Amino acid sequence: MGKYISLLIICCIATKAFYAQNDTIWAYPEDTKSPQAIVKALYTIISGPAGEQRNWQRFRKLFTTEAKLIPISTRPGGESVKRPLSIEEYITTAGPYLEKEGFFEREIGSKVELFGYMAHVFSTYESRRKASDEKPFMRGINSIQLWNDGVRWWIVNIIFQNESKDYPIPGGYIGR
């Protein structure tokens, strides 16, 4: 039994050292220093004008390898459906659209809850095609689950839903 505990401790130390080393070489270590920083990085990376390539390598570094992005939508009959996407599926599905049409998303409200090595962020967003657009074409809420490995924050999952006439964003989720 003692042998297994020692092995577990060695694995934990090696994992922590690996991530610390990789973050030192990584160009954006500030992205993962806090729940607020990782959410800001998320919006920054997916936003940009039409024709601009997004930094998908930077995007990948925000997430655990098993992370999912899960949009919720409503079918015409009113049925709620979810579509879990891996990071790579999100990049290949949403990436071309974001880069072709232009897309700027910004946070307009945030509620952060922390406990130990985990955090939950309810991040209210609004989206525009151009940064200069007067009105957003879409708003919604990202429910972001985060984990801290002792070195940095990671996005574990994001489940999100756009605002609709049936589900307007409650006032308490706009602003800080």
Backbone as a ProteinNet text record, in pm:
[ID]
protein_1_A
[PRIMARY]
MGKYISLLIICCIATKAFYAQNDTIWAYPEDTKSPQAIVKALYTIISGPAGEQRNWQRFRKLFTTEAKLIPISTRPGGESVKRPLSIEEYITTAGPYLEKEGFFEREIGSKVELFGYMAHVFSTYESRRKASDEKPFMRGINSIQLWNDGVRWWIVNIIFQNESKDYPIPGGYIGR
[TERTIARY]
83.1	0	86.8	191.6	280.9	349.1	379.3	443	352	221.5	126.8	108	109.3	97.2	219.6	337.9	460	454.1	407.3	394.6	295.9	185.3	85.8	144.3	219.3	282	381.2	461.3	558.3	486.7	377	299.8	243.7	192.9	137.8	245.4	361.7	472.7	519.4	531.6	575.3	475	346.2	242	249.1	262.7	270.6	393.5	505.9	628.8	614.3	548.6	526.6	446.1	335	251.4	321.2	393.4	466.5	569.7	641.4	742.1	677.8	569.1	503.2	446.4	395.1	342.5	454.4	575.2	689	725.5	716.6	751.5	635.4	515.4	396.7	393.5	350.5	352.8	245.7	144.8	33.8	6.4	103.6	77.4	-22.6	-35.6	-131.3	-276.2	-301	-436.5	-497	-413.7	-463.6	-434.8	-407	-372.3	-492.2	-612.1	-731.9	-854	-967.1	-1089.8	-1124.2	-1107.7	-1138.8	-1045.2	-917.4	-819.6	-849.4	-887.9	-912.7	-1039.4	-1139.8	-1262.1	-1230.5	-1151.8	-1111.5	-1035.9	-943.9	-868.2	-961	-1057.9	-1154.4	-1222.8	-1277.4	-1346.3	-1249.6	-1129.1	-1029.9	-994.8	-974.4	-930.7	-1037.8	-1162.8	-1266.9	-1311.5	-1275.1	-1317.1	-1217.3	-1272.1	-1186.6	-1266.7	-1208.8	-1280	-1287.6	-1375	-1385.8	-1250	-1213.9	-1087.7	-968.7	-986.8	-874.6	-872.2	-759.9	-738.7	-732.9	-802.4	-797.8	-677.4	-631.2	-517.1	-567.5	-591.4	-649.8	-554.1	-425.1	-330.1	-344	-355.1	-377.8	-510.4	-613.7	-744.9	-733.7	-665.4	-649.9	-585.4	-492	-418.1	-504.6	-625.7	-714.6	-788.2	-798.2	-887.2	-812.6	-877.6	-828.6	-852.3	-781.6	-792.8	-931.5	-1003	-1137	-1250.2	-1217.1	-1317.3	-1418.5	-1537.5	-1645	-1699.3	-1741.4	-1819.2	-1957.3	-2059.6	-2192.3	-2296.8	-2327.7	-2435.6	-2571.3	-2661.8	-2800.2	-2885.2	-2974.2	-3065.7	-3204.6	-3299.5	-3438.6	-3486	-3543	-3600.1	-3731.8	-3779.1	-3904.7	-4022.5	-4030.1	-4138.7	-4120.6	-4007.2	-3982.9	-3890.9	-3849.5	-3762.5	-3621.7	-3566.8	-3430.9	-3333.4	-3228.3	-3127.3	-2988	-2893.7	-2754.6	-2669.1	-2555.4	-2464.2	-2321	-2277.6	-2140.6	-2035.6	-1942.7	-1834.6	-1700.8	-1608.8	-1471.9	-1410	-1293.4	-1225.7	-1201.8	-1153.9	-1126.7	-1255.4	-1363.4	-1491.2	-1540.1	-1522.1	-1562.1	-1480.8	-1350.6	-1263.4	-1303.2	-1328.4	-1362.2	-1505.5	-1595.3	-1734.6	-1754.5	-1712.8	-1736.3	-1627	-1505.1	-1392.6	-1412.9	-1449.6	-1468.3	-1575.1	-1681.5	-1788.3	-1735.7	-1668.4	-1615.6	-1520.1	-1435.9	-1334.9	-1392.8	-1496.6	-1557.4	-1646.1	-1731.2	-1832.1	-1782.2	-1679.7	-1640.2	-1723.9	-1661.9	-1731.9	-1658.8	-1732	-1676.5	-1769.5	-1717.8	-1798.9	-1731.1	-1814.3	-1758.9	-1849.9	-1787.1	-1860.3	-1931.5	-2059.8	-2136.2	-2183	-2144.4	-2177.6	-2106.8	-2075.8	-2002.7	-2033.9	-2054.3	-2069.1	-1970.6	-1876.4	-1772.8	-1789.9	-1788.8	-1793.9	-1672.5	-1602	-1480.2	-1495.2	-1436.5	-1424.8	-1304	-1205.3	-1086.7	-1022.5	-1010.4	-946.3	-1045.7	-1168	-1265.6	-1333.3	-1382.5	-1455.5	-1565.9	-1669.2	-1777.8	-1798.7	-1803.5	-1826.6	-1951.7	-2048.3	-2164.2	-2127.6	-2095.8	-2048.1	-2150.9	-2211.5	-2310.9	-2237.9	-2277	-2206.2	-2301.8	-2241.7	-2311.3	-2216	-2274	-2194.5	-2229.2	-2125	-2139.8	-2059.7	-2097.2	-2020.5	-1895.6	-1911.5	-1800	-1792.6	-1672.4	-1655	-1731.7	-1748.2	-1814.6	-1966.9	-2024.5	-2170.5	-2235.4	-2340	-2407.9	-2478.6	-2548.5	-2625.6	-2573.2	-2577.3	-2538	-2644.1	-2603.9	-2700.3	-2741.3	-2668	-2696	-2640.5	-2713.4	-2664.8	-2692.8	-2625.7	-2648.9	-2564	-2561.2	-2483.6	-2398.5	-2269.9	-2177.4	-2168.6	-2189.6	-2166.5	-2033.6	-1930.2	-1793.6	-1744.5	-1706.6	-1649.1	-1497.8	-1431.9	-1286.3	-1223.8	-1100.9	-1023.1	-883.4	-830.2	-693.7	-611.1	-504.5	-419.5	-309.8	-316	-212.9	-112.6	-117	-26	-103.5	-213.6	-289.8	-435.8	-521.6	-662.1	-679.9	-775.4	-812.1	-964	-1010.7	-1153.7	-1183.7	-1277.7	-1317.6	-1435	-1531.4	-1648.5	-1708.4	-1773.6	-1856.7	-1989.5	-2096.8	-2230.9	-2291.1	-2351.2	-2398.5	-2531	-2605.2	-2736.2	-2755.2	-2804.4	-2833.8	-2966.7	-2976.9	-3101.3	-3207.2	-3333	-3445	-3563.3	-3670.5	-3789.4	-3845.4	-3832.6	-3879.6	-3785.5	-3658	-3557.5	-3471.3	-3526.4	-3445.5	-3345.1	-3235.6	-3134.7	-3188.1	-3189.3	-3233.9	-3139.2	-3193.5	-3115.3	-2998.4	-3010.5	-2903.1	-2779.1	-2787.6	-2672.5	-2603.1	-2644.6	-2579.8	-2511.2	-2386.8	-2306.3	-2232.6	-2162.5	-2080.3	-2150.3
-120.2	0	125.6	126.9	242.4	268.8	161.6	172.2	248	222.2	287.7	434.5	464.2	604.8	681.8	623.8	689.7	713.5	613.8	627.1	738.2	745.7	849.4	987.4	1002.1	1131.4	1170.2	1075.3	1103	1147.3	1078.8	1116.4	1257.8	1291.9	1427	1533.2	1508.2	1604	1618.6	1507	1510.7	1586	1563.7	1632.5	1782.4	1821.3	1963.1	2027.1	1957.3	2009.2	2021.2	1922.4	1925	2047.8	2071.9	2186.1	2317.8	2323.7	2445.8	2475.2	2371.4	2388.2	2431.9	2368.7	2404.5	2545	2588.9	2724.6	2827.5	2788.6	2879.1	2903.6	2799.7	2812.8	2874.8	2853.4	2901.3	3052.6	3109.3	3254.1	3329.4	3259	3328.2	3274.9	3269.6	3214.9	3300	3427.7	3514.6	3471.7	3397.7	3352.2	3262.4	3194.6	3089.5	3116.9	3239.3	3273.9	3285.6	3306.3	3321.6	3285.4	3258.5	3233.8	3350.9	3472.6	3589.6	3599.7	3567.3	3575.2	3473.2	3352.5	3248.7	3280.6	3339.2	3379.3	3493.7	3589.6	3700.7	3647.7	3553.3	3494.5	3423	3350	3278.8	3374.9	3484.9	3582.4	3649.5	3679.4	3744.2	3655.6	3526.6	3435.1	3413.7	3398.1	3369.8	3495.3	3611.6	3737.6	3785.3	3845.4	3903.3	3935.9	4017.8	4058.1	3944.8	3961.1	3866.3	3855.6	3732.9	3709.6	3689.7	3707.8	3692	3551.6	3484.8	3352.3	3366.3	3280.2	3280.6	3198.3	3225.1	3153.7	3026.5	2923.2	2800.5	2725.4	2743.3	2678.1	2739.6	2869.3	2937.4	2891.3	2878.4	2831.8	2693.1	2602.1	2464.9	2462.9	2553.2	2556.6	2598	2647.8	2686.9	2567.1	2457.9	2346.7	2220.2	2141.2	2006.2	1925.4	1815.1	1737.4	1678.8	1650.1	1590	1693	1819.7	1926.1	1921.9	1971.1	1981	2123.4	2166.8	2288.5	2240.4	2281	2222.4	2331.3	2357.5	2452.5	2388.1	2467.3	2424.3	2503.2	2434.3	2502.3	2444	2506.3	2461.5	2426.8	2309.8	2268.5	2341.8	2348.1	2419	2376.9	2252.8	2206.5	2244	2307.4	2351	2259.7	2147.5	2054.1	2112.4	2106.4	2151.1	2038.9	2075.5	1977.2	2033.3	1942.4	1981.1	1910.9	1970.1	1910	1920.3	1820.3	1824.8	1818.4	1910.4	1915.9	1908.3	1829.6	1831.7	1964.8	1994.2	2118	2117.8	2006.3	1998.9	2009.9	1949.5	1960.6	2105.1	2175.2	2315.8	2397.5	2375.1	2450.5	2425.8	2300.1	2270.5	2310.3	2314.2	2351.2	2502.8	2565.1	2708.6	2795.5	2744.9	2824.1	2889.1	2812.9	2874.6	2984.9	2965.2	3066.5	3194.7	3178.8	3295.4	3374.9	3302.5	3367.8	3427	3366.7	3416.6	3538.2	3528.6	3632.1	3748.9	3726.4	3824.3	3800.9	3809.1	3775.5	3839.7	3917.2	3980.1	3950.4	3879.7	3846.2	3908.6	3968.7	4028.9	3998.4	3994.3	3966.2	4093.1	4077.9	4192	4166.1	4052.7	4019.6	3892.5	3882.1	3764.7	3736.2	3608.6	3562	3446.8	3462.1	3362	3301.7	3169	3098	3006.7	3012.3	2934	2841.7	2723.3	2631.8	2542.8	2550.2	2466.3	2485.1	2377.1	2378.4	2389.5	2427.9	2441.1	2576.9	2614.8	2741.1	2722.7	2802.7	2807.3	2953.4	2980.8	3117.4	3116.7	3198.9	3226.9	3356.4	3348	3462.6	3500.5	3617	3666.2	3738.8	3710.1	3766.2	3833.6	3918.6	3971.1	3961.3	3935.3	3909.2	4007.4	4049.3	4139.5	4084.2	4121	4081.3	4168	4296.5	4391.4	4455.6	4486	4549.4	4681	4747.2	4878.3	4870.2	4749.8	4737.7	4795.8	4875.6	4941.3	4840.6	4744.7	4648.6	4506.9	4425.1	4285.3	4209.5	4107.3	4022	3903.8	3885.1	3770.9	3799.5	3745.2	3747.2	3610.1	3580.3	3451.9	3437.1	3316.2	3287.8	3163.5	3175.6	3063	3017.3	2889.8	2829.4	2755.6	2808.9	2760.3	2691.9	2566	2492	2495.7	2530.2	2543.4	2455.8	2415.1	2335.8	2395.1	2402.4	2446.8	2326.1	2299.1	2183.4	2216.4	2333.8	2377.7	2469.9	2475.9	2561.2	2665.8	2624.4	2712.2	2667.3	2750.4	2718.3	2654.9	2561.1	2491.9	2498.8	2511.8	2498.7	2350	2300.9	2160.6	2143	2234	2230.8	2370.1	2394.1	2513.9	2467.3	2500.9	2477.4	2616.4	2640.2	2776.3	2776.3	2883.8	2900.3	3045.7	3067.1	3202.4	3248.6	3376.9	3438.3	3422.7	3409.4	3402.2	3474.8	3489.5	3555	3472.1	3340.2	3253.7	3254.3	3282	3282.5	3407.8	3523	3645	3636.4	3705.4	3704.5	3782.3	3719.4	3790.9	3908.8	4016.4	4137.1	4112.7	4018.4	3990.2	3932.2	3892.1	3834.4	3932.5	4057.7	4160.5	4255.9	4284.6	4366.6	4277.9	4337.7	4262.3	4252
0	0	0	84.9	91.8	-40.4	-115.3	-246.1	-342.6	-338.6	-428.5	-393.8	-264.9	-223.2	-270	-255.9	-303.3	-453.3	-527.9	-672.5	-708.2	-636.5	-659.9	-633.8	-526.7	-494.2	-603	-649.5	-755.6	-883.2	-918	-1037.6	-1025.2	-907.1	-885.5	-899.2	-841.5	-849.4	-993.9	-1064.9	-1205.3	-1292	-1268.1	-1345.2	-1320.1	-1193.6	-1159.3	-1223.9	-1220.4	-1281.1	-1432.3	-1494.5	-1639.5	-1679.5	-1611.3	-1646.2	-1617.4	-1506.6	-1473.3	-1581.3	-1627	-1730.5	-1862	-1899.8	-2025.3	-2020.8	-1906.4	-1896.3	-1902.7	-1857.9	-1865.8	-2012	-2095	-2236	-2314	-2267.3	-2335.6	-2337.5	-2448.1	-2467.9	-2389.3	-2333.5	-2267.6	-2126.7	-2038.1	-1904.1	-1824.4	-1858	-1787.7	-1811.9	-1920.1	-1952.8	-1845.4	-1770.3	-1681	-1533.6	-1497.9	-1359.1	-1266	-1322.6	-1239.3	-1322.1	-1256.7	-1333.1	-1426	-1377.3	-1459.1	-1580	-1560.3	-1668.7	-1778.2	-1740.5	-1840.6	-1921.3	-1856.1	-1927.3	-2023.7	-1979.4	-2066.1	-2188.5	-2167.3	-2277.7	-2375.3	-2322.2	-2406.4	-2502.9	-2451	-2535.8	-2634.4	-2588.4	-2675.3	-2794	-2768.1	-2873.4	-2979.6	-2940.6	-3040.7	-3115.5	-3065.4	-3127	-3231.1	-3337.4	-3440.3	-3563.9	-3651.6	-3772.5	-3875.1	-3971.9	-4082.6	-4151.7	-4186.1	-4255	-4163.6	-4033.8	-3940.5	-3880.4	-3895.6	-3836.1	-3684.1	-3612.5	-3466.6	-3421.2	-3300.1	-3244.5	-3175.8	-3255.9	-3201.7	-3110.8	-3130.3	-3038.5	-2898.9	-2891.1	-2762.9	-2702.2	-2784.4	-2740.6	-2676.5	-2745.2	-2694.9	-2556.2	-2531.3	-2404.2	-2285.4	-2311	-2201.4	-2140.7	-2215.9	-2181.9	-2140.3	-2053.7	-2027.9	-2155.3	-2170.8	-2295	-2315.6	-2207.8	-2220.8	-2216.5	-2217.2	-2206.2	-2320.6	-2289.5	-2388.6	-2390.2	-2508.2	-2524.4	-2564.7	-2490.5	-2506.7	-2531.7	-2658.2	-2685.3	-2658.5	-2602.8	-2582.4	-2681.4	-2749	-2840.8	-2824.7	-2890.1	-2882.8	-3023	-3035.9	-3164.7	-3186	-3310.6	-3340	-3251.2	-3210.2	-3123.4	-2977.6	-2943.5	-2807.2	-2726.8	-2785.8	-2715.8	-2700.2	-2578.8	-2551.2	-2588.1	-2662	-2701.1	-2672.7	-2649.9	-2629.7	-2734.3	-2765.2	-2862.3	-2809.6	-2732.5	-2678	-2789	-2785.1	-2883.4	-2812.2	-2865.3	-2815.3	-2858.5	-2807.6	-2847.3	-2998.6	-3052.2	-3196	-3278.2	-3231.4	-3302.5	-3303	-3191.2	-3185.4	-3286.4	-3288.8	-3379.6	-3524.6	-3562.1	-3702	-3737.5	-3637.5	-3662.5	-3658.4	-3549.7	-3530	-3591.2	-3595.4	-3643.4	-3778.4	-3881.8	-4014.2	-4014.2	-3939.1	-3930	-3864.1	-3749.9	-3678.4	-3766.7	-3839.4	-3921.3	-4050.4	-4104.3	-4228	-4202.5	-4101.4	-4077.3	-3992.7	-3914.1	-3814.3	-3689.9	-3576.4	-3452.2	-3336.2	-3258.4	-3139	-3023.3	-2925.1	-2807.3	-2686.4	-2601.6	-2479.9	-2362.3	-2246.3	-2123.7	-2076.9	-2041.9	-1989.5	-1846.4	-1792.7	-1655.2	-1615.2	-1486	-1439.9	-1293.8	-1265	-1127	-1111.1	-1018.1	-996.4	-857.8	-852.2	-725	-717.2	-604	-583.7	-463.8	-475	-362.4	-388.9	-301.9	-317.3	-453.2	-527.1	-658.2	-773	-743.4	-851.2	-847	-964.5	-975.7	-1078.8	-1061.7	-1158.5	-1195.3	-1324.1	-1371.9	-1458.2	-1420	-1503.5	-1574.5	-1703.7	-1779.1	-1885.5	-1867.9	-1962.5	-2075.4	-2198.7	-2313.6	-2410.9	-2494.6	-2611	-2729.4	-2846.6	-2967	-3077.1	-3149.3	-3262.9	-3380.2	-3501.2	-3620.5	-3635.4	-3602.9	-3606	-3468.2	-3424.2	-3292.8	-3285.4	-3399.4	-3403.5	-3413.9	-3429.3	-3437.8	-3313.5	-3337.1	-3225.6	-3135.1	-3193.9	-3115.7	-3137.9	-3032.1	-3050.3	-3129.4	-3203.2	-3273.4	-3185.8	-3074.8	-2988.7	-2848.8	-2749.4	-2611.2	-2551.3	-2442.2	-2377	-2252.8	-2200.5	-2079.5	-2101.9	-2066.8	-2061.9	-1916.7	-1892.2	-1761.4	-1773.5	-1709.3	-1727.6	-1600.1	-1612.4	-1500.1	-1513.6	-1403.7	-1403.2	-1295.3	-1319.5	-1224.8	-1216.3	-1095.1	-1073.7	-1031.9	-1106.1	-1075.7	-975.6	-915.2	-822.8	-888.6	-1021.3	-1097.8	-1177.9	-1235.8	-1324.1	-1329.5	-1390.8	-1411.8	-1548.2	-1557	-1680.1	-1696	-1818.6	-1846	-1859.5	-1779.8	-1783.5	-1879.9	-1874.5	-1962.6	-1972.5	-2084.8	-2100.2	-2157.8	-2089.6	-2144.5	-2163.7	-2279.9	-2306.7	-2380.2	-2355	-2417.5	-2455.5	-2575.9	-2621.7	-2563.9	-2545.6	-2500.4	-2608.7	-2565.9	-2660	-2597.6	-2674.2	-2617.4	-2502.2	-2509.6	-2401	-2281	-2306.1	-2199.4	-2206.5	-2163.8	-2160.4	-2043.9	-2058.1	-1952.1	-1832.2	-1714.1	-1593	-1562.8	-1515.6	-1485.8	-1392.1	-1300.2	-1206.5	-1270.2	-1397.3	-1465.7	-1559.8	-1555.7	-1634.8	-1538.4	-1564.7	-1473.5	-1375.4	-1285.6	-1189.7	-1059.8
[MASK]
++++++++++++++++++++++++++++++++++++++++++++++++++++++++++++++++++++++++++++++++++++++++++++++++++++++++++++++++++++++++++++++++++++++++++++++++++++++++++++++++++++++++++++++++

